[in-house]
Short mmCIF file of C-alpha atoms in Angstrom, two decimals:
data_model
loop_
_atom_site.label_atom_id
_atom_site.label_comp_id
_atom_site.label_asym_id
_atom_site.label_seq_id
_atom_site.Cartn_x
_atom_site.Cartn_y
_atom_site.Cartn_z
CA MET I 1 1.17 -66.51 -6.52
CA ASP I 2 1.11 -65.30 -2.91
CA LEU I 3 4.84 -65.64 -2.53
CA PHE I 4 5.41 -62.75 -4.95
CA LYS I 5 2.44 -60.74 -3.64
CA ALA I 6 4.35 -60.16 -0.43
CA VAL I 7 7.15 -58.34 -2.21
CA ASN I 8 5.28 -56.37 -4.88
CA ILE I 9 7.18 -58.00 -7.71
CA ASP I 10 4.05 -58.12 -9.85
CA LYS I 11 3.50 -54.37 -9.53
CA LEU I 12 7.17 -53.67 -10.17
CA SER I 13 7.24 -55.77 -13.30
CA TYR I 14 4.18 -53.92 -14.56
CA ALA I 15 5.90 -50.61 -13.79
CA LEU I 16 8.91 -51.80 -15.78
CA ASP I 17 6.55 -52.67 -18.64
CA VAL I 18 5.06 -49.16 -18.53
CA THR I 19 8.53 -47.59 -18.53
CA SER I 20 9.71 -49.65 -21.49
CA TYR I 21 6.57 -48.79 -23.39
CA LYS I 22 7.03 -45.12 -22.59
CA ASN I 23 10.55 -45.38 -23.99
CA LYS I 24 9.03 -46.67 -27.22
CA VAL I 25 6.55 -43.77 -27.36
CA ILE I 26 9.31 -41.19 -26.81
CA SER I 27 11.52 -42.82 -29.45
CA GLU I 28 8.66 -42.66 -31.91
CA ASN I 29 8.21 -38.94 -31.24
CA ILE I 30 11.93 -38.26 -31.68
CA ALA I 31 12.05 -40.33 -34.86
CA ASN I 32 9.20 -38.26 -36.30
CA VAL I 33 10.60 -34.87 -35.34
CA ASP I 34 10.57 -33.80 -39.00
CA THR I 35 7.50 -35.67 -40.23
CA PRO I 36 4.86 -33.21 -41.48
CA PHE I 37 1.52 -33.34 -39.60
CA TYR I 38 2.87 -35.83 -37.04
CA LYS I 39 1.27 -35.30 -33.63
CA ALA I 40 3.34 -36.11 -30.55
CA LYS I 41 2.11 -38.89 -28.27
CA LYS I 42 2.61 -39.30 -24.55
CA LEU I 43 2.28 -42.00 -21.93
CA ASP I 44 1.78 -40.75 -18.41
CA PHE I 45 3.47 -43.10 -15.94
CA LYS I 46 1.13 -42.03 -13.13
CA ASP I 47 -1.96 -42.64 -15.25
CA ALA I 48 -0.86 -46.11 -16.22
CA MET I 49 0.09 -47.03 -12.65
CA GLN I 50 -2.95 -45.56 -10.90
CA ASP I 51 -5.33 -48.22 -12.17
CA VAL I 52 -3.34 -51.04 -10.64
CA MET I 53 -2.04 -49.37 -7.48
CA GLY I 54 -4.32 -49.64 -4.47
CA THR I 55 -7.52 -50.14 -6.46
CA GLY I 56 -7.39 -53.90 -6.03
CA LYS I 57 -7.68 -54.26 -9.76
CA LYS I 58 -5.93 -57.34 -11.00
CA LEU I 59 -2.76 -56.89 -12.96
CA PRO I 60 -2.98 -57.87 -16.61
CA LEU I 61 -2.02 -61.35 -17.61
CA LYS I 62 -1.00 -61.98 -21.15
CA VAL I 63 -3.40 -64.39 -22.79
CA THR I 64 -1.74 -66.41 -25.51
CA ASN I 65 -4.60 -68.81 -26.04
CA LYS I 66 -8.31 -67.99 -25.95
CA TYR I 67 -9.02 -71.01 -23.72
CA HIS I 68 -6.74 -69.66 -21.01
CA ILE I 69 -8.14 -67.76 -18.10
CA SER I 70 -7.63 -64.07 -18.60
CA GLY I 71 -6.27 -62.06 -15.71
CA SER I 72 -8.77 -59.24 -15.90
CA SER I 73 -12.23 -58.80 -17.31
CA GLU I 74 -11.52 -55.94 -19.66
CA ASN I 75 -8.97 -55.71 -22.40
CA PHE I 76 -6.06 -54.30 -20.48
CA SER I 77 -2.83 -53.13 -22.03
CA VAL I 78 -0.28 -50.39 -21.49
CA SER I 79 -0.97 -49.04 -24.96
CA ASN I 80 -4.46 -47.97 -23.78
CA TYR I 81 -2.83 -45.11 -21.87
CA VAL I 82 -1.10 -43.55 -24.86
CA LYS I 83 -2.61 -40.13 -25.57
CA TYR I 84 -1.83 -37.19 -27.81
CA GLN I 85 0.14 -34.35 -26.28
CA ASN I 86 -1.87 -31.64 -28.08
CA ASN I 87 0.99 -29.16 -28.04
CA MET I 88 0.80 -25.75 -29.58
CA SER I 89 2.66 -26.15 -32.83
CA VAL I 90 5.12 -23.36 -33.51
CA ARG I 91 5.99 -24.74 -36.92
CA ASN I 92 4.53 -24.46 -40.37
CA ASP I 93 4.36 -28.19 -41.13
CA GLY I 94 1.76 -29.10 -38.50
CA ASN I 95 4.28 -31.14 -36.49
CA ASP I 96 4.04 -30.54 -32.75
CA VAL I 97 7.01 -32.55 -31.42
CA ASN I 98 9.02 -30.62 -28.86
CA LEU I 99 12.48 -32.14 -29.18
CA ASP I 100 13.89 -30.65 -25.97
CA TYR I 101 10.97 -31.96 -23.96
CA GLU I 102 11.25 -35.42 -25.52
CA MET I 103 14.99 -35.63 -24.82
CA SER I 104 14.50 -34.71 -21.17
CA GLU I 105 11.66 -37.21 -20.87
CA LEU I 106 13.96 -39.83 -22.36
CA ALA I 107 16.60 -39.08 -19.73
CA ALA I 108 14.05 -39.12 -16.90
CA ASN I 109 12.53 -42.34 -18.16
CA GLY I 110 15.93 -44.03 -18.34
CA ILE I 111 16.63 -43.07 -14.73
CA LEU I 112 13.20 -44.32 -13.68
CA PHE I 113 13.82 -47.64 -15.42
CA ASN I 114 17.16 -47.99 -13.63
CA MET I 115 15.49 -47.24 -10.34
CA LEU I 116 12.69 -49.73 -10.85
CA SER I 117 15.02 -52.50 -11.99
CA GLN I 118 17.20 -51.90 -8.94
CA ILE I 119 14.20 -52.08 -6.62
CA THR I 120 13.08 -55.29 -8.32
CA GLY I 121 16.54 -56.70 -7.67
CA TYR I 122 16.30 -55.75 -3.99
CA GLU I 123 12.89 -57.39 -3.73
CA PHE I 124 14.30 -60.64 -5.09
CA THR I 125 17.16 -60.38 -2.63
CA ARG I 126 14.63 -60.00 0.21
CA LEU I 127 12.73 -62.99 -1.03
CA LYS I 128 15.89 -65.07 -1.19
CA THR I 129 16.88 -63.97 2.30
CA SER I 130 13.54 -65.00 3.73
CA ILE I 131 13.66 -68.36 1.96
CA GLN I 132 17.17 -69.16 3.09
CA GLY I 133 16.61 -67.76 6.57
CA ARG I 134 19.97 -66.07 6.83
CA MET F 1 10.69 -31.17 -6.12
CA SER F 2 11.96 -34.39 -7.61
CA TYR F 3 14.79 -34.87 -10.08
CA PHE F 4 12.20 -35.41 -12.76
CA ASP F 5 10.68 -31.98 -12.12
CA ILE F 6 14.14 -30.44 -12.55
CA LEU F 7 14.46 -32.20 -15.89
CA LYS F 8 11.04 -30.98 -17.01
CA ILE F 9 11.73 -27.37 -15.98
CA ALA F 10 15.10 -27.36 -17.72
CA SER F 11 13.43 -28.70 -20.85
CA THR F 12 10.95 -25.80 -20.84
CA GLY F 13 13.95 -23.48 -20.76
CA LEU F 14 15.47 -25.32 -23.72
CA SER F 15 12.25 -25.05 -25.76
CA ALA F 16 11.87 -21.37 -24.96
CA GLN F 17 15.42 -20.52 -26.02
CA ARG F 18 15.04 -22.64 -29.15
CA ILE F 19 11.93 -20.68 -30.17
CA ARG F 20 13.81 -17.46 -29.42
CA ILE F 21 16.69 -18.51 -31.69
CA ASN F 22 14.12 -19.40 -34.38
CA VAL F 23 12.62 -15.91 -34.18
CA ILE F 24 16.04 -14.25 -34.23
CA SER F 25 17.07 -16.23 -37.31
CA SER F 26 13.82 -15.10 -38.93
CA ASN F 27 14.71 -11.47 -38.14
CA LEU F 28 18.21 -11.82 -39.59
CA ALA F 29 17.00 -13.63 -42.69
CA ASN F 30 14.41 -10.92 -43.36
CA ALA F 31 16.57 -7.92 -42.48
CA ASN F 32 16.15 -6.60 -46.04
CA THR F 33 12.68 -7.89 -46.88
CA THR F 34 10.80 -4.92 -48.26
CA ARG F 35 7.53 -6.65 -48.99
CA THR F 36 5.67 -9.34 -47.02
CA GLU F 37 2.30 -10.90 -47.76
CA ASP F 38 0.36 -7.83 -46.65
CA GLY F 39 2.53 -5.50 -48.74
CA THR F 40 4.36 -3.90 -45.84
CA PRO F 41 8.08 -4.38 -45.07
CA TYR F 42 8.97 -7.15 -42.59
CA GLN F 43 8.72 -6.16 -38.94
CA LYS F 44 11.17 -7.41 -36.33
CA ARG F 45 9.64 -10.04 -34.06
CA GLU F 46 10.35 -10.61 -30.40
CA VAL F 47 9.35 -13.43 -28.01
CA ILE F 48 7.74 -12.71 -24.64
CA PHE F 49 8.67 -15.18 -21.88
CA ARG F 50 6.49 -15.92 -18.86
CA THR F 51 6.98 -18.13 -15.82
CA ILE F 52 4.71 -21.17 -15.63
CA LEU F 53 2.77 -20.75 -12.39
CA ASP F 54 0.79 -23.97 -12.12
CA GLY F 55 0.75 -27.61 -13.10
CA GLU F 56 3.64 -30.02 -13.10
CA LEU F 57 5.94 -27.57 -14.90
CA ARG F 58 5.59 -24.94 -12.16
CA GLY F 59 8.67 -22.74 -12.16
CA GLY F 60 9.43 -23.40 -15.80
CA VAL F 61 9.18 -20.91 -18.61
CA ARG F 62 6.80 -20.64 -21.54
CA VAL F 63 6.66 -18.43 -24.60
CA GLU F 64 3.53 -16.35 -24.13
CA LYS F 65 3.51 -14.76 -27.55
CA VAL F 66 5.61 -13.50 -30.39
CA VAL F 67 5.13 -9.75 -30.78
CA ARG F 68 5.99 -7.49 -33.69
CA ASP F 69 8.22 -4.53 -33.09
CA GLU F 70 6.28 -1.40 -34.10
CA LYS F 71 9.33 0.73 -34.87
CA PRO F 72 8.85 2.70 -38.11
CA PRO F 73 10.71 1.31 -41.14
CA ILE F 74 13.89 2.92 -42.44
CA LEU F 75 13.33 4.88 -45.67
CA LYS F 76 16.01 4.70 -48.35
CA TYR F 77 16.00 6.66 -51.60
CA GLU F 78 15.98 4.03 -54.37
CA PRO F 79 13.74 5.21 -57.22
CA GLY F 80 14.48 2.14 -59.39
CA HIS F 81 13.31 -0.32 -56.72
CA PRO F 82 9.98 -2.06 -57.49
CA ASP F 83 8.75 -1.41 -53.94
CA ALA F 84 9.54 2.32 -54.03
CA ASN F 85 6.73 4.78 -53.22
CA GLU F 86 5.79 7.87 -55.31
CA GLU F 87 8.71 9.89 -53.92
CA GLY F 88 11.17 7.11 -54.78
CA TYR F 89 11.69 5.96 -51.17
CA VAL F 90 11.82 2.27 -50.19
CA ALA F 91 10.77 1.18 -46.67
CA TYR F 92 13.31 -1.23 -45.18
CA PRO F 93 12.74 -3.20 -41.92
CA ASN F 94 14.13 -1.48 -38.84
CA ILE F 95 16.44 -4.35 -37.86
CA ASN F 96 19.88 -3.94 -36.37
CA PRO F 97 21.89 -7.08 -37.25
CA ILE F 98 24.37 -6.47 -34.42
CA GLU F 99 21.56 -6.41 -31.87
CA GLU F 100 20.17 -9.63 -33.33
CA MET F 101 23.58 -11.34 -33.18
CA VAL F 102 24.01 -10.33 -29.54
CA ASN F 103 20.55 -11.70 -28.72
CA MET F 104 21.39 -14.91 -30.54
CA LEU F 105 24.59 -15.34 -28.54
CA GLU F 106 22.64 -14.75 -25.35
CA ALA F 107 19.97 -17.26 -26.33
CA SER F 108 22.50 -19.94 -27.22
CA ARG F 109 24.38 -19.40 -23.93
CA SER F 110 21.08 -19.74 -22.06
CA TYR F 111 20.36 -22.92 -23.99
CA GLU F 112 23.75 -24.31 -22.98
CA ALA F 113 23.13 -23.37 -19.36
CA ASN F 114 19.86 -25.30 -19.42
CA VAL F 115 21.62 -28.32 -20.92
CA THR F 116 24.11 -28.14 -18.06
CA VAL F 117 21.25 -28.08 -15.52
CA LEU F 118 19.71 -31.10 -17.21
CA ASN F 119 22.94 -33.07 -17.16
CA THR F 120 23.58 -32.15 -13.53
CA ALA F 121 20.10 -33.33 -12.51
CA LYS F 122 20.69 -36.57 -14.40
CA GLN F 123 24.01 -37.15 -12.65
CA LEU F 124 22.44 -36.43 -9.26
CA ALA F 125 19.65 -38.91 -9.88
CA LEU F 126 22.04 -41.61 -11.04
CA LYS F 127 24.32 -40.96 -8.05
CA ALA F 128 21.34 -41.22 -5.72
CA LEU F 129 20.66 -44.66 -7.17
CA GLU F 130 24.09 -45.74 -5.95
CA ILE F 131 23.17 -45.10 -2.31
CA GLY F 132 23.40 -48.36 -0.43
CA ARG F 133 25.39 -50.13 -3.09
CA ALA F 134 28.16 -52.18 -1.65
#
């Protein structure tokens, strides 16, 4: 859809996807703050965005039916970027969740989501302006 | 230096002070422990803080190590005590509870200060998002 290419809405919606998924990862870490042997996960926003920004790689399309055309050749999903944090555990139960870090990441991620959703709104406003011509 | 870096740095401060409070509570809990696993009385532990000099957390703080205080134990004459030596003296840990309490107060004030920094950075970021709003 070339109309939306001009205003980056596809990239923004993917960025919003990444941010929501990151929220899920952080929530999981916080929920498991007392689970023995739980290892903290992370999702680096930059990592997940780098593959689609400027590389010309197609953004993922969700395929609901195997006869549909898939958007990209490889199996592409935000969850591929989830990694382990590999923190030094300072506890006896093998859990390496750092609660303070997770809480600050949660705050930062919320702000980022707000920012992205605002920018998406502006992009739609631009689009509307150019369609209406006033 | 983005808002997100401020959040990350403040969170390193939070983690460091949390570990410090953990160690202090260990010291207070074991102020009268006359025998540990290796047969010696408990030794006071202290955390060593270092500035993070590289990476995305540059300017933050990390706990480099937890060191044992090598002060000699306090000998008390208690011949009936199971851990008494041949002369009837028991080695008690050289821990001053008042000192520990003062350190704990300091650590918790530092923690609060870091929380304030975090909240301020959050407010700044959210205020910046309101730029250009009608």
